[in-house]
Coordinates of C-alpha atoms in Angstrom, one line a residue:
M1 CA 32.8 -59.0 45.7
S2 CA 29.4 -57.9 47.1
G3 CA 29.0 -56.1 50.3
D4 CA 27.9 -59.3 52.1
E5 CA 31.2 -60.9 51.3
R6 CA 33.4 -58.4 53.0
V7 CA 35.9 -59.6 55.6
P8 CA 35.2 -58.5 59.1
A9 CA 37.3 -55.6 60.3
T10 CA 38.8 -57.8 63.1
G11 CA 40.9 -59.6 60.5
E12 CA 40.3 -62.9 62.3
D13 CA 39.3 -64.9 59.2
E14 CA 41.9 -67.3 57.9
G15 CA 44.0 -65.8 55.2
A16 CA 43.2 -62.2 56.1
A17 CA 45.9 -59.6 55.7
E18 CA 47.2 -59.3 59.3
P19 CA 48.4 -55.9 60.5
P20 CA 51.5 -55.7 62.7
E21 CA 50.9 -56.4 66.4
A22 CA 50.4 -53.4 68.6
S23 CA 53.3 -52.4 70.9
D24 CA 54.0 -49.4 73.1
S25 CA 57.7 -49.2 72.1
A26 CA 58.9 -46.4 69.8
D27 CA 60.6 -49.0 67.5
D28 CA 57.3 -50.9 67.1
A29 CA 55.4 -47.7 66.5
A30 CA 57.9 -46.8 63.7
A31 CA 57.5 -50.3 62.2
R32 CA 53.7 -49.9 62.2
R33 CA 54.1 -46.7 60.2
K34 CA 56.1 -48.6 57.5
P35 CA 53.4 -49.2 54.9
V36 CA 52.7 -52.4 53.1
V37 CA 52.3 -52.2 49.3
V38 CA 49.2 -53.6 47.6
V39 CA 48.9 -54.0 43.8
V40 CA 45.3 -54.7 42.6
E41 CA 45.0 -57.0 39.6
P42 CA 48.4 -56.4 38.0
E43 CA 48.5 -57.6 34.5
T44 CA 52.2 -57.6 33.7
P45 CA 54.5 -59.7 35.9
G46 CA 57.4 -57.3 35.0
N47 CA 55.6 -54.5 36.8
V48 CA 55.2 -56.6 39.9
G49 CA 58.9 -57.3 39.8
T50 CA 59.7 -53.6 39.3
I51 CA 57.5 -52.7 42.3
A52 CA 59.2 -55.3 44.4
R53 CA 62.6 -53.9 43.5
A54 CA 61.5 -50.3 44.4
M55 CA 60.3 -51.7 47.7
K56 CA 63.7 -53.2 48.3
N57 CA 65.4 -50.0 47.4
F58 CA 63.4 -48.0 49.9
G59 CA 63.2 -50.2 52.9
L60 CA 59.9 -52.0 52.4
T61 CA 59.3 -55.7 52.5
D62 CA 55.6 -56.5 52.7
L63 CA 54.0 -56.9 49.3
K64 CA 50.4 -57.9 48.9
L65 CA 48.8 -58.8 45.5
V66 CA 45.1 -58.9 44.6
D67 CA 44.4 -61.4 41.8
P68 CA 48.0 -61.3 40.4
P69 CA 49.2 -63.1 37.3
E70 CA 51.4 -66.2 37.7
L71 CA 54.8 -65.2 38.9
R72 CA 57.3 -67.9 37.8
E73 CA 60.8 -67.9 39.2
D74 CA 62.1 -68.0 35.7
G75 CA 59.8 -65.4 34.5
E76 CA 59.6 -61.6 34.0
A77 CA 58.7 -60.7 37.6
Y78 CA 61.8 -62.3 39.1
G79 CA 63.9 -60.9 36.2
F80 CA 62.8 -57.4 37.0
A81 CA 63.0 -57.7 40.8
G82 CA 66.8 -57.6 41.2
H83 CA 67.7 -58.6 44.8
A84 CA 64.0 -58.3 45.7
R85 CA 63.7 -61.8 44.1
E86 CA 65.3 -63.1 47.3
D87 CA 62.8 -61.9 49.8
V88 CA 60.1 -59.4 48.8
L89 CA 58.8 -61.2 45.8
P90 CA 58.7 -64.8 47.1
N91 CA 57.2 -63.7 50.3
A92 CA 54.4 -61.7 48.7
D93 CA 50.9 -62.5 50.0
E94 CA 47.9 -63.0 47.8
V95 CA 44.9 -61.2 49.4
T96 CA 41.5 -59.7 48.5
F97 CA 40.7 -56.1 48.2
D98 CA 38.2 -56.5 51.1
E99 CA 41.0 -57.8 53.4
V100 CA 43.1 -54.8 52.7
V101 CA 40.3 -52.4 53.4
A102 CA 39.3 -54.2 56.6
N103 CA 42.8 -54.3 58.1
Y104 CA 44.7 -51.2 57.1
H105 CA 44.6 -47.4 56.9
T106 CA 44.5 -47.2 53.1
V107 CA 45.9 -44.8 50.6
G108 CA 44.8 -45.2 47.0
T109 CA 46.8 -44.0 44.1
T110 CA 45.5 -42.4 40.9
A111 CA 46.8 -40.3 38.0
I112 CA 43.4 -38.7 37.4
T113 CA 42.1 -36.6 40.2
G114 CA 38.9 -34.7 40.9
E115 CA 39.2 -30.9 40.5
D116 CA 37.1 -30.0 43.5
D117 CA 34.9 -31.6 46.2
R118 CA 32.1 -32.5 43.7
S119 CA 34.2 -35.6 42.9
H120 CA 34.6 -37.3 46.3
E121 CA 36.2 -40.5 45.0
R122 CA 39.3 -38.6 43.7
F123 CA 39.3 -35.5 45.8
P124 CA 40.8 -34.3 48.1
F125 CA 44.2 -35.8 47.2
K126 CA 47.7 -35.5 48.4
T127 CA 51.0 -35.4 46.5
P128 CA 53.6 -37.9 47.6
V129 CA 55.4 -35.3 49.7
E130 CA 52.2 -34.3 51.4
L131 CA 51.4 -37.9 52.0
R132 CA 54.8 -38.4 53.6
E133 CA 54.3 -35.6 56.1
S134 CA 50.8 -36.8 56.8
L135 CA 51.8 -40.4 57.5
K136 CA 54.4 -39.2 60.0
T137 CA 51.6 -38.7 62.4
V138 CA 49.7 -41.9 61.6
D139 CA 50.4 -44.6 64.2
A140 CA 48.5 -47.3 62.4
P141 CA 49.1 -50.1 59.9
T142 CA 49.0 -48.5 56.5
A143 CA 48.6 -49.8 52.9
I144 CA 49.6 -48.0 49.8
V145 CA 47.3 -49.3 47.1
F146 CA 48.2 -49.3 43.4
G147 CA 45.7 -50.2 40.6
R148 CA 45.9 -51.9 37.3
E149 CA 48.2 -50.9 34.5
G150 CA 45.6 -49.8 32.1
R151 CA 42.7 -48.6 34.3
G152 CA 44.1 -48.0 37.7
L153 CA 41.7 -48.1 40.6
N154 CA 38.1 -47.5 39.8
N155 CA 35.8 -45.0 41.6
E156 CA 34.1 -47.7 43.6
E157 CA 37.5 -49.0 44.9
L158 CA 38.8 -45.5 45.6
S159 CA 35.6 -44.7 47.5
R160 CA 36.4 -47.5 49.9
L161 CA 39.9 -46.2 50.6
D162 CA 40.8 -43.7 53.3
E163 CA 43.0 -41.3 51.3
V164 CA 44.0 -40.6 47.7
C165 CA 47.5 -39.8 46.5
S166 CA 48.5 -38.6 43.0
I167 CA 51.9 -37.8 41.5
P168 CA 52.1 -34.4 39.8
A169 CA 53.1 -34.8 36.1
D170 CA 52.7 -33.0 32.8
D171 CA 49.1 -32.2 32.1
D172 CA 49.4 -33.5 28.5
Y173 CA 50.4 -37.0 29.8
P174 CA 50.0 -37.5 33.5
V175 CA 49.7 -41.3 33.5
L176 CA 52.9 -43.0 34.7
N177 CA 53.7 -46.6 34.1
L178 CA 52.7 -48.7 37.2
G179 CA 56.3 -49.5 38.1
Q180 CA 57.4 -45.9 37.6
A181 CA 54.6 -44.6 39.8
A182 CA 55.4 -47.0 42.6
T183 CA 59.1 -46.1 42.4
V184 CA 58.4 -42.3 42.6
L185 CA 56.0 -42.6 45.4
L186 CA 58.1 -45.0 47.5
Y187 CA 61.1 -42.7 47.0
E188 CA 59.2 -39.8 48.4
L189 CA 58.2 -41.9 51.5
R190 CA 61.8 -42.9 52.1
D191 CA 62.1 -40.8 55.3
L192 CA 59.5 -43.1 56.9
T193 CA 61.0 -46.3 55.6
V194 CA 64.8 -46.0 55.3
G195 CA 67.0 -45.7 58.4
E196 CA 70.3 -45.1 56.5
T197 CA 71.3 -44.7 52.9
Q198 CA 74.5 -45.2 51.0
L199 CA 75.0 -41.4 50.8
P200 CA 77.7 -39.9 53.1
D201 CA 76.9 -37.4 55.8
T202 CA 76.4 -34.1 54.1
E203 CA 76.2 -31.9 57.2
V204 CA 78.1 -28.7 56.5
T205 CA 79.8 -26.6 59.2
R206 CA 80.2 -22.9 58.3
A207 CA 83.6 -21.5 58.5
P208 CA 84.5 -19.5 61.6
E209 CA 83.2 -15.9 61.3
A210 CA 86.7 -14.5 62.0
D211 CA 88.0 -16.3 58.9
V212 CA 85.1 -15.1 56.8
E213 CA 85.8 -11.5 58.0
R214 CA 89.5 -11.9 57.1
F215 CA 88.4 -12.9 53.6
H216 CA 86.2 -9.8 53.3
G217 CA 89.2 -7.7 54.3
F218 CA 91.4 -9.3 51.6
F219 CA 88.6 -8.9 49.0
E220 CA 88.3 -5.1 49.8
D221 CA 92.1 -4.8 49.5
F222 CA 91.8 -6.6 46.1
L223 CA 89.1 -4.2 44.9
A224 CA 91.1 -1.2 46.0
A225 CA 94.2 -2.5 44.2
T226 CA 92.3 -2.9 41.0
G227 CA 91.6 0.8 41.0
Q228 CA 87.8 0.7 41.2
R229 CA 86.0 3.9 42.2
D230 CA 84.9 4.1 45.9
H231 CA 81.2 3.6 45.3
V232 CA 81.8 0.7 42.9
R233 CA 84.1 -1.0 45.5
E234 CA 81.5 -0.6 48.2
K235 CA 78.8 -2.1 46.0
N236 CA 81.0 -5.1 45.0
A237 CA 82.1 -5.7 48.6
L238 CA 78.5 -5.8 49.7
L239 CA 77.6 -8.2 46.9
M240 CA 80.4 -10.5 48.0
R241 CA 79.2 -10.3 51.6
R242 CA 75.7 -11.3 50.6
L243 CA 76.9 -14.1 48.3
L244 CA 79.0 -15.7 51.1
G245 CA 76.1 -15.1 53.5
R246 CA 73.9 -17.4 51.4
A247 CA 76.6 -19.9 50.5
H248 CA 77.7 -20.7 54.1
P249 CA 81.3 -21.6 53.0
T250 CA 83.1 -24.4 54.9
E251 CA 86.4 -23.7 56.7
R252 CA 88.4 -25.4 53.8
E253 CA 86.5 -23.3 51.2
I254 CA 87.2 -20.0 53.0
H255 CA 90.9 -20.9 53.5
T256 CA 91.2 -21.6 49.8
L257 CA 89.7 -18.2 49.0
L258 CA 92.0 -16.5 51.6
G259 CA 95.1 -18.1 50.0
T260 CA 94.0 -17.1 46.5
F261 CA 93.3 -13.4 47.3
R262 CA 96.4 -13.1 49.6
K263 CA 98.5 -14.1 46.6
A264 CA 96.6 -11.9 44.2
N265 CA 97.0 -8.9 46.5
T266 CA 100.7 -9.6 46.9
K267 CA 101.2 -9.6 43.2
L268 CA 99.2 -6.4 42.7
E269 CA 101.3 -4.7 45.4
H270 CA 104.5 -5.9 43.7
A271 CA 103.2 -4.6 40.3
D272 CA 102.6 -1.2 41.8
H273 CA 106.1 -1.2 43.4
L274 CA 107.8 -2.1 40.1
A275 CA 105.7 0.6 38.2
A276 CA 106.9 3.2 40.7
K277 CA 110.5 2.0 40.7
Y278 CA 110.9 2.1 36.9
D279 CA 108.5 5.0 36.3
E280 CA 106.1 2.8 34.4
P281 CA 102.4 3.6 34.1
P282 CA 100.5 2.4 37.1
Y283 CA 98.0 -0.4 36.9
P284 CA 95.1 1.0 34.7
R285 CA 92.5 2.7 36.8
E286 CA 89.0 3.6 36.1
K287 CA 88.4 7.3 35.3

């Protein structure tokens, strides 16, 4: 479209992509930060279905398509969409690029970036992780804009978008498939879009320090029973202390270690007792 055909920024024209309504509540503010996903002139219905599925996986529902191919219910798009065929895909809106620019804070995606500020269309750029941190502070309707399979977004389109994002990949082949790129990017944004996941709570509580210190005492007894020289025992005891200091063992883990070294020390004491009783050579010691 030419510059004269652009949709006014008010978004009042019929069919314009409407941003979420403003609200002062924290929940509505969070909802406004959930981005919509825009795909510009996708050529392959299967990629549209893959993107819809990725959206469903990572808590997004609002898909907008610029000049899409026909998406038949018995076709490739619905076949690739998984459960997103039930809501994300059938509710996708067909919009124009101008409508997206006029109504959203926009983030364009590209595999090929500029190397410095001499290329303003593709520089500066953010990685998906950097974009996630940036969008945490953006209280505005946002659109993540993906380009065509073969050519992506062109420089003219990127120049009209507010930010640029690129996924780091091997320099020999940095161009991801459209569906793959969307999946990677939406995964990295999941902290903004997903309330809960299927993963269990992984919070770890470190074992009580008294139990950790008991273990260090058992370990030092073990080192002494093996006949190591004093300076070697001191070094090994310190290494174990540093190892546990980094590991932050749980109470169950430290109790398992306590039980293991308690039994090991008991057996070593018994072996020394038997050696002395029967005048056998003591446990071999370092010279």
